Short mmCIF file of C-alpha atoms and ligand atoms in Angstrom, two decimals:
data_model
loop_
_atom_site.label_atom_id
_atom_site.label_comp_id
_atom_site.label_asym_id
_atom_site.label_seq_id
_atom_site.Cartn_x
_atom_site.Cartn_y
_atom_site.Cartn_z
CA UNK A 108 0.18 -0.01 -0.06
CA UNK A 109 1.09 3.58 -0.75
CA UNK A 110 -0.14 6.70 1.09
CA UNK A 111 -0.01 10.31 0.48
CA UNK A 112 -0.03 12.53 3.58
CA UNK A 113 -1.15 16.27 2.98
CA UNK A 114 0.16 18.79 5.72
CA UNK A 115 3.47 18.71 7.67
CA UNK A 116 2.11 19.99 10.99
CA UNK A 117 2.27 17.61 13.73
CA UNK A 118 -0.67 15.44 12.77
CA UNK A 119 0.81 14.81 9.06
CA UNK A 120 4.60 14.07 10.40
CA UNK A 121 3.37 11.86 13.18
CA UNK A 122 1.12 10.32 10.65
CA UNK A 123 3.91 9.85 8.21
CA UNK A 124 6.23 8.36 10.84
CA UNK A 125 3.57 5.85 12.15
CA UNK A 126 2.48 4.69 8.58
CA UNK A 127 6.40 4.43 7.49
CA UNK A 128 7.01 2.03 10.36
CA UNK A 129 4.20 -0.12 9.50
CA UNK A 130 6.01 -0.56 5.98
CA UNK A 131 3.48 1.79 3.94
CA UNK A 132 5.00 3.37 1.29
CA UNK A 133 4.63 7.11 2.50
CA UNK A 134 4.96 10.76 0.84
CA UNK A 135 4.27 13.62 2.93
CA UNK A 136 3.69 16.84 1.02
CA UNK A 137 3.96 20.28 3.09
CA UNK A 138 3.54 23.48 1.12
CA UNK A 139 5.71 25.26 3.39
CA UNK A 140 8.42 24.30 5.84
CA UNK A 141 7.69 21.52 8.18
CA UNK A 142 5.82 22.35 11.41
CA UNK A 143 5.01 25.75 10.78
CA UNK A 144 1.48 25.85 10.71
CA UNK A 145 -0.51 25.89 14.15
CA UNK A 146 2.10 23.41 15.37
CA UNK A 147 5.05 25.84 15.72
CA UNK A 148 2.58 28.32 17.46
CA UNK A 149 1.54 26.20 20.08
CA UNK A 150 1.77 26.75 23.82
CA UNK A 151 3.07 23.20 23.75
CA UNK A 152 0.54 22.07 26.87
CA UNK A 153 0.25 18.41 27.09
CA UNK A 154 -2.98 18.31 29.11
CA UNK A 155 -5.66 15.62 29.67
CA UNK A 156 -7.95 17.65 32.20
CA UNK A 157 -10.98 19.26 30.89
CA UNK A 158 -11.28 17.20 27.60
CA UNK A 159 -14.12 15.64 25.92
CA UNK A 160 -14.52 12.61 27.86
CA UNK A 161 -14.90 10.25 24.89
CA UNK A 162 -11.54 11.69 23.36
CA UNK A 163 -9.43 10.60 26.58
CA UNK A 164 -8.55 7.09 25.21
CA UNK A 165 -7.23 9.10 22.41
CA UNK A 166 -5.05 11.19 24.91
CA UNK A 167 -3.82 8.54 27.16
CA UNK A 168 -2.48 6.65 23.80
CA UNK A 169 -0.90 10.11 22.91
CA UNK A 170 0.64 10.74 26.19
CA UNK A 171 2.14 7.05 26.31
CA UNK A 172 3.83 8.05 23.09
CA UNK A 173 5.13 11.20 24.46
CA UNK A 174 6.66 9.39 27.22
CA UNK A 175 8.50 7.67 24.64
CA UNK A 176 9.31 10.26 22.28
CA UNK A 177 13.00 10.77 22.60
CA UNK A 178 13.51 6.72 22.12
CA UNK A 179 10.99 6.96 19.05
CA UNK A 180 12.35 10.01 17.24
CA UNK A 181 16.14 9.72 18.57
CA UNK A 182 16.03 13.38 19.57
CA UNK A 183 15.00 15.14 22.64
CA UNK A 184 11.47 17.27 21.70
CA UNK A 185 11.57 18.71 25.61
CA UNK A 186 8.93 16.56 26.76
CA UNK A 187 8.66 16.97 30.40
CA UNK A 188 6.08 15.11 32.67
CA UNK A 189 6.02 18.06 34.87
CA UNK A 190 2.66 17.73 35.84
CA UNK A 191 -0.63 20.05 34.97
CA UNK A 192 -1.79 22.55 38.04
CA UNK A 193 -5.05 23.95 37.35
CA UNK A 194 -6.21 26.73 40.15
CA UNK A 195 -9.54 27.65 41.03
CA UNK A 196 -10.69 30.75 42.45
CA UNK A 197 -14.35 30.41 43.08
CA UNK A 198 -17.20 27.89 43.77
CA UNK A 199 -18.13 27.65 39.82
CA UNK A 200 -14.59 26.48 39.15
CA UNK A 201 -14.59 24.03 42.11
CA UNK A 202 -17.80 22.68 40.97
CA UNK A 203 -16.58 22.35 37.45
CA UNK A 204 -13.59 20.32 38.45
CA UNK A 205 -15.12 18.34 40.87
CA UNK A 206 -17.64 17.09 38.36
CA UNK A 207 -15.13 16.47 35.69
CA UNK A 208 -12.70 14.88 37.85
CA UNK A 209 -15.55 12.21 38.89
CA UNK A 210 -16.72 11.86 35.51
CA UNK A 211 -13.08 11.13 34.04
CA UNK A 212 -12.05 8.68 36.55
CA UNK A 213 -13.69 5.96 34.92
CA UNK A 214 -12.15 6.80 31.83
CA UNK A 215 -8.75 6.51 33.24
CA UNK A 216 -7.91 10.10 34.32
CA UNK A 217 -7.06 10.70 38.19
CA UNK A 218 -6.96 14.41 39.27
CA UNK A 219 -5.75 14.98 42.87
CA UNK A 220 -7.80 18.04 44.48
CA UNK A 221 -5.66 20.22 46.50
CA UNK A 222 -6.25 22.37 49.53
CA UNK A 223 -4.66 26.02 49.72
CA UNK A 224 -2.34 24.79 52.32
CA UNK A 225 -1.30 21.92 49.66
CA UNK A 226 -0.95 24.47 46.72
CA UNK A 227 1.59 26.67 49.13
CA UNK A 228 3.50 23.99 50.53
CA UNK A 229 3.87 22.15 46.99
CA UNK A 230 3.89 25.20 44.45
CA UNK A 231 5.15 28.19 46.62
CA UNK A 232 4.41 31.42 44.67
CA UNK A 233 1.42 29.95 42.54
CA UNK A 234 -1.86 31.11 43.18
CA UNK A 235 -1.92 32.53 46.58
CA UNK A 236 -5.60 33.68 46.29
CA UNK A 237 -6.79 30.16 45.25
CA UNK A 238 -9.57 28.06 47.23
CA UNK A 239 -8.01 24.89 45.54
CA UNK A 240 -6.54 22.94 42.68
CA UNK A 241 -6.33 20.13 40.66
CA UNK A 242 -3.15 18.29 40.00
CA UNK A 243 -2.51 15.93 36.80
CA UNK A 244 0.76 14.79 37.75
CA UNK A 245 1.76 12.69 34.32
CA UNK A 246 0.78 15.70 32.07
CA UNK A 247 3.34 18.13 30.97
CA UNK A 248 4.67 19.90 27.94
CA UNK A 249 7.18 19.75 24.96
CA UNK A 250 8.57 22.20 22.61
CA UNK A 251 6.26 22.53 19.71
CA UNK A 252 9.49 24.22 17.36
CA UNK A 253 11.02 20.78 17.69
CA UNK A 254 8.36 18.03 17.45
CA UNK A 255 7.16 18.10 13.88
CA UNK A 256 10.96 18.35 12.27
CA UNK A 257 11.87 15.35 14.44
CA UNK A 258 8.68 13.54 13.61
CA UNK A 259 9.43 14.00 9.92
CA UNK A 260 13.38 13.33 10.26
CA UNK A 261 12.42 10.05 12.05
CA UNK A 262 9.87 9.19 9.30
CA UNK A 263 12.31 9.94 6.64
CA UNK A 264 14.93 7.31 8.35
CA UNK A 265 11.77 4.77 8.39
CA UNK A 266 11.33 5.56 4.56
CA UNK A 267 8.73 8.10 3.91
CA UNK A 268 9.76 10.68 1.24
CA UNK A 269 9.32 14.18 2.69
CA UNK A 270 8.42 16.91 0.11
CA UNK A 271 8.50 20.25 1.89
CA UNK A 272 7.95 23.92 0.20
CA UNK A 273 5.92 21.80 -2.23
CA UNK A 274 2.50 23.46 -2.74
CA UNK A 275 -0.09 21.35 -4.17
CA UNK A 276 -2.18 22.85 -7.28
CA UNK A 277 -4.86 20.01 -7.83
CA UNK A 278 -6.13 16.89 -6.16
CA UNK A 279 -7.56 14.09 -8.61
CA UNK A 280 -9.39 11.06 -7.68
CA UNK A 281 -8.08 8.15 -10.08
CA UNK A 282 -9.30 4.53 -10.43
CA UNK A 283 -6.06 3.77 -8.61
CA UNK A 284 -6.47 6.21 -6.00
CA UNK A 285 -5.31 9.94 -5.70
CA UNK A 286 -3.14 12.03 -8.00
CA UNK A 287 -1.69 15.27 -6.56
CA UNK A 288 -0.05 18.07 -8.90
CA UNK A 289 3.09 19.82 -7.51
CA UNK A 290 5.92 21.80 -8.82
CA UNK A 291 7.96 18.35 -8.30
CA UNK A 292 5.45 16.65 -10.55
CA UNK A 293 2.43 14.32 -9.93
CA UNK A 294 2.47 12.23 -7.05
CA UNK A 295 -0.05 9.20 -7.00
CA UNK A 296 -1.09 6.89 -4.11
CA UNK A 297 -3.62 4.47 -3.23
CA UNK A 298 -4.59 6.35 -0.04
CA UNK A 299 -4.82 10.24 0.68
CA UNK A 300 -4.63 11.32 4.41
CA UNK A 301 -5.75 15.08 4.93
CA UNK A 302 -3.81 16.35 7.77
CA UNK A 303 -4.22 19.87 6.39
CA UNK A 304 -4.85 21.69 9.74
CA UNK A 305 -7.19 24.80 9.42
CA UNK A 306 -6.91 24.16 5.63
CA UNK A 307 -8.38 20.90 5.80
CA UNK A 308 -11.61 22.08 5.33
CA UNK A 309 -11.01 22.89 1.51
CA UNK A 310 -9.62 19.70 1.13
CA UNK A 311 -12.60 17.71 2.32
CA UNK A 312 -14.75 20.32 0.49
CA UNK A 313 -13.30 19.09 -2.92
CA UNK A 314 -14.34 15.74 -2.03
CA UNK A 315 -18.19 17.04 -1.43
CA UNK A 316 -17.52 16.87 2.67
CA UNK A 317 -18.54 19.94 4.29
CA UNK A 318 -17.38 20.71 7.53
CA UNK A 319 -18.13 23.70 9.56
CA UNK A 320 -14.87 24.86 10.44
CA UNK A 321 -13.61 28.66 10.98
CA UNK A 322 -9.69 29.79 11.49
CA UNK A 323 -8.92 31.63 14.40
CA UNK A 324 -5.69 32.51 16.00
CA UNK A 325 -5.12 32.14 19.93
CA UNK A 326 -3.16 35.06 21.28
CA UNK A 327 0.23 33.85 22.84
CA UNK A 328 3.19 35.85 24.56
CA UNK A 329 6.44 35.46 26.58
CA UNK A 330 8.47 37.00 29.06
CA UNK A 331 12.09 37.75 29.45
CA UNK A 332 14.06 34.80 31.08
CA UNK A 333 13.82 34.66 34.81
CA UNK A 334 14.95 32.31 37.24
CA UNK A 335 13.54 28.69 37.11
CA UNK A 336 11.06 28.42 39.67
CA UNK A 337 7.79 27.06 37.85
CA UNK A 338 7.66 23.70 37.46
CA UNK A 339 4.36 22.31 36.51
CA UNK A 340 1.91 23.76 33.42
CA UNK A 341 -0.34 26.09 35.08
CA UNK A 342 -4.07 26.65 34.28
CA UNK A 343 -7.53 27.84 35.87
CA UNK A 344 -10.66 25.99 36.18
CA UNK A 345 -13.13 28.37 34.90
CA UNK A 346 -16.24 28.59 32.74
CA UNK A 347 -14.66 31.75 31.02
CA UNK A 348 -11.51 31.32 28.96
CA UNK A 349 -8.85 31.18 31.81
CA UNK A 350 -5.14 31.95 31.60
CA UNK A 351 -2.47 29.79 31.30
CA UNK A 352 1.27 29.66 31.52
CA UNK A 353 4.49 27.59 32.04
CA UNK A 354 8.25 28.38 32.41
CA UNK A 355 10.60 26.89 29.96
CA UNK A 356 13.75 25.07 30.94
CA UNK A 357 15.69 28.42 29.81
CA UNK A 358 13.65 30.78 32.04
CA UNK A 359 10.90 32.73 30.07
CA UNK A 360 7.65 32.37 30.95
CA UNK A 361 5.06 31.36 28.01
CA UNK A 362 1.34 32.35 28.37
CA UNK A 363 -1.90 32.52 26.75
CA UNK A 364 -5.61 32.14 27.17
CA UNK A 365 -8.29 34.90 28.54
CA UNK A 366 -8.99 36.65 25.43
CA UNK A 367 -11.27 36.23 22.71
CA UNK A 368 -8.72 34.48 19.56
CA UNK A 369 -8.55 36.45 16.57
CA UNK A 370 -10.35 35.60 13.50
CA UNK A 371 -7.86 34.49 10.50
CA UNK A 372 -8.49 34.19 6.68
CA UNK A 373 -7.26 30.96 5.87
CA UNK A 374 -5.76 32.41 2.70
CA UNK A 375 -2.84 33.45 3.21
CA UNK A 376 -3.28 32.17 6.83
CA UNK A 377 -0.98 34.76 8.60
CA UNK A 378 -2.69 34.81 12.20
CA UNK A 379 -1.61 38.23 13.92
CA UNK A 380 -0.99 39.02 17.62
CA UNK A 381 -2.94 42.02 19.14
CA UNK A 382 -1.30 43.82 21.32
CA UNK A 383 -4.70 45.45 22.64
CA UNK A 384 -5.59 42.02 24.17
CA UNK A 385 -2.27 41.76 26.29
CA UNK A 386 -3.20 43.62 29.35
CA UNK A 387 -6.26 41.75 30.09
CA UNK A 388 -3.87 38.60 29.88
CA UNK A 389 -1.33 39.95 31.94
CA UNK A 390 -4.05 40.69 34.94
CA UNK A 391 -4.87 37.32 34.91
CA UNK A 392 -1.42 36.08 34.58
CA UNK A 393 -0.18 38.07 37.81
CA UNK A 394 -3.16 36.38 39.76
CA UNK A 395 -1.47 32.56 38.70
CA UNK A 396 1.89 34.04 39.70
CA UNK A 397 2.03 37.49 41.72
CA UNK A 398 6.22 37.38 40.76
CA UNK A 399 5.55 38.08 37.37
CA UNK A 400 4.25 41.63 38.12
CA UNK A 401 7.05 43.56 36.86
CA UNK A 402 8.59 41.49 34.16
CA UNK A 403 9.15 42.39 30.37
CA UNK A 404 7.09 40.68 27.79
CA UNK A 405 9.29 40.26 24.96
CA UNK A 406 7.24 38.59 22.32
CA UNK A 407 3.60 37.96 21.21
CA UNK A 408 2.69 35.70 18.67
CA UNK A 409 -0.34 33.61 16.94
CA UNK A 410 -1.41 30.58 14.79
CA UNK A 411 -3.87 29.44 12.31
CA UNK A 412 -5.84 26.75 13.92
CA UNK A 413 -8.88 25.43 12.70
CA UNK A 414 -11.85 25.54 15.11
CA UNK A 415 -14.97 23.04 14.18
CA UNK A 416 -18.51 24.14 15.08
CA UNK A 417 -18.69 21.38 17.73
CA UNK A 418 -15.25 22.24 19.26
CA UNK A 419 -14.33 18.42 18.29
CA UNK A 420 -11.54 17.17 15.42
CA UNK A 421 -12.60 15.52 12.22
CA UNK A 422 -10.80 12.08 12.50
CA UNK A 423 -11.18 8.83 10.37
CA UNK A 424 -12.36 7.63 6.68
CA UNK A 425 -14.08 10.12 4.55
CA UNK A 426 -17.75 9.37 4.22
CA UNK A 427 -17.76 10.13 0.31
CA UNK A 428 -14.38 8.76 -1.07
CA UNK A 429 -12.85 5.14 -0.26
CA UNK A 430 -9.21 5.65 0.31
CA UNK A 431 -9.54 9.30 1.73
CA UNK A 432 -8.75 9.83 5.32
CA UNK A 433 -8.94 12.92 7.53
CA UNK A 434 -7.29 14.12 10.78
CA UNK A 435 -7.88 17.98 10.98
CA UNK A 436 -9.62 20.57 12.91
CA UNK A 437 -8.17 20.02 16.27
CA UNK A 438 -9.54 23.28 17.90
CA UNK A 439 -6.76 24.62 19.99
CA UNK A 440 -5.98 21.34 21.67
CA UNK A 441 -4.29 19.00 19.01
CA UNK A 442 -0.95 19.23 20.47
CA UNK A 443 -1.41 16.84 23.45
CA UNK A 444 -2.98 14.50 20.82
CA UNK A 445 -0.50 14.62 17.90
CA UNK A 446 1.49 11.58 18.28
CA UNK A 447 -1.61 9.57 19.25
CA UNK A 448 -3.41 10.79 16.25
CA UNK A 449 -0.34 9.84 14.11
CA UNK A 450 -0.50 6.09 15.61
CA UNK A 451 -4.05 5.68 15.29
CA UNK A 452 -4.35 6.96 11.76
CA UNK A 453 -1.60 4.69 10.75
CA UNK A 454 -3.49 1.84 12.59
CA UNK A 455 -6.65 2.54 10.71
CA UNK A 456 -5.26 3.09 7.22
CA UNK A 457 -3.13 -0.08 7.73
CA UNK A 458 -5.48 -2.83 9.20
CA UNK A 459 -9.00 -1.15 8.58
CA UNK A 460 -9.33 -0.71 12.25
CA UNK A 461 -8.26 1.39 15.24
CA UNK A 462 -8.56 -0.05 19.08
CA UNK A 463 -8.71 3.42 20.15
CA UNK A 464 -12.36 4.65 19.42
CA UNK A 465 -12.75 7.61 16.99
CA UNK A 466 -16.20 7.34 15.84
CA UNK A 467 -17.09 10.55 17.62
CA UNK A 468 -14.78 12.43 15.49
CA UNK A 469 -16.36 11.11 12.03
CA UNK A 470 -16.88 13.60 9.23
CA UNK A 471 -20.44 12.06 8.89
CA UNK A 472 -21.45 13.93 11.86
CA UNK A 473 -22.11 16.84 9.64
CA UNK A 474 -23.66 15.00 6.93
CA UNK A 475 -27.28 16.16 7.79
C1 FAD B 617 -1.35 29.69 19.40
C2 FAD B 617 -1.80 28.29 19.68
C3 FAD B 617 -1.88 27.55 20.80
C4 FAD B 617 -1.72 26.51 20.99
N1 FAD B 617 -1.58 25.59 22.25
C5 FAD B 617 -2.11 24.36 22.42
C6 FAD B 617 -1.59 23.65 23.60
O1 FAD B 617 -1.21 24.26 24.60
N2 FAD B 617 -2.08 22.24 23.91
C7 FAD B 617 -2.60 21.78 22.65
O2 FAD B 617 -2.98 20.38 22.63
N3 FAD B 617 -2.76 22.20 21.38
C8 FAD B 617 -2.60 23.40 21.06
N4 FAD B 617 -2.95 24.13 19.98
C9 FAD B 617 -3.37 23.60 19.15
C10 FAD B 617 -2.44 22.71 18.20
O3 FAD B 617 -1.18 23.51 18.23
C11 FAD B 617 -2.72 22.08 17.00
O4 FAD B 617 -4.19 21.45 17.29
C12 FAD B 617 -1.99 21.26 16.20
O5 FAD B 617 -0.77 21.57 16.14
C13 FAD B 617 -2.76 21.25 14.84
O6 FAD B 617 -1.80 20.50 14.11
P1 FAD B 617 -2.13 20.01 12.64
O7 FAD B 617 -0.87 19.11 12.14
O8 FAD B 617 -3.44 19.70 12.32
O9 FAD B 617 -2.00 21.25 11.93
P2 FAD B 617 -0.70 22.33 11.45
O10 FAD B 617 0.32 22.39 12.18
O11 FAD B 617 -1.44 23.68 10.83
O12 FAD B 617 -0.31 21.61 9.96
C14 FAD B 617 -1.21 21.91 8.72
C15 FAD B 617 -0.23 21.62 7.72
O13 FAD B 617 -0.86 21.66 6.32
C16 FAD B 617 -0.44 22.62 5.40
N5 FAD B 617 -1.17 22.64 4.29
C17 FAD B 617 -2.42 23.14 4.39
N6 FAD B 617 -2.90 22.80 3.23
C18 FAD B 617 -2.13 22.47 2.19
C19 FAD B 617 -1.81 21.98 0.94
N7 FAD B 617 -3.19 22.25 0.10
N8 FAD B 617 -0.53 21.78 0.62
C20 FAD B 617 0.48 21.25 1.05
N9 FAD B 617 0.54 21.78 2.44
C21 FAD B 617 -0.92 22.28 3.03
C22 FAD B 617 -0.16 23.40 6.24
O14 FAD B 617 1.01 24.57 5.51
C23 FAD B 617 0.22 23.25 7.57
O15 FAD B 617 1.79 23.42 7.75
C24 FAD B 617 -2.44 25.76 19.76
C25 FAD B 617 -2.69 26.12 18.54
C26 FAD B 617 -2.22 27.51 18.33
C27 FAD B 617 -2.37 28.04 17.05
#
């Protein structure tokens, strides 16, 4: 069997890696540089708490792969299981956390509930006004700049052909499969996997599949480097859009959340940061870590991410076209899922089945 993976973000590169390891002749096509779509812009959070419950099996599968990333990829992509601390500032947040923790337990996720004294003792300086917190000890973060190139290089070593800076000008269904026209000639394969991120909607539409997806840019920023004091990824339980932050090992504190995401025109797909939204973010960041009050913010950025109306990705076989598969529209939470998505899609394509349930993400949910 041979396959074309369209899109060289985390989903495409991880899929190419796992497909090649299963012995499938794989070509990955990316129109820009590898990993320069939504993936490079990611906050890098590897978080399972707060997820749609039927997505937890995929999230667990992915976490197991993150834990093996260095051995699988032959390179450190800075995955660190530092734990994920989610602070709670009001009764609504506490209720939200407790309900999720109870519902998630049968799905294999155990959250520790922390009292204010536990927070002070275990995480001094974090959330002094918090009334409680959850802690998920096995979650953490990785470096979004490193991971797609690492998967692409490992895929190449496993036998995949990686074509970056290769725009696709036409996609055609043929009796034998698919032909993609590129400036490096026609690329043909039996199977086509659509990992085109926010642009996956257009690929699906060319096969008569309409997905209610819109592109938005979450607002991210980073401080100057500071002495390393914050070990876990820090977030908030809230029905509003809470702040989140983490300190990288070099000392900079990366943060996001709080404000609305900015709409992005997928063509050309340049997601811009909005400096006007920064003060609102900083007010919440200082609530999480008061010691950040006087630090300098040195950069803001954003990235073009596909958000599906029901906030769930599109994964699985096409509903219209044999041999076409989709894995796109990860709605701001795909970084954690990436390795698991690649492995699950390779399973599905190679064997026709996948032990991790993917039905809730099938494109047919929009058919009516
Ligand atoms: C600012 C920001 C912060 C985020 N933070 C987190 C987080 O902390 N935790 C988390 O779990 N998730 C997070 N996410 C979400 C996560 O980063 C994405 O869900 C994930 O990276 C999506 O990967 P992808 O491969 O589907 O898409 P992308 O990385 O966008 O890759 C798609 C690729 O397809 C290529 N492409 C599209 N069309 C074509 C074509 N016709 N021909 C050739 N190539 C094509 C594009 O150039 C692009 O490189 C964040 C996203 C953003 C934007």
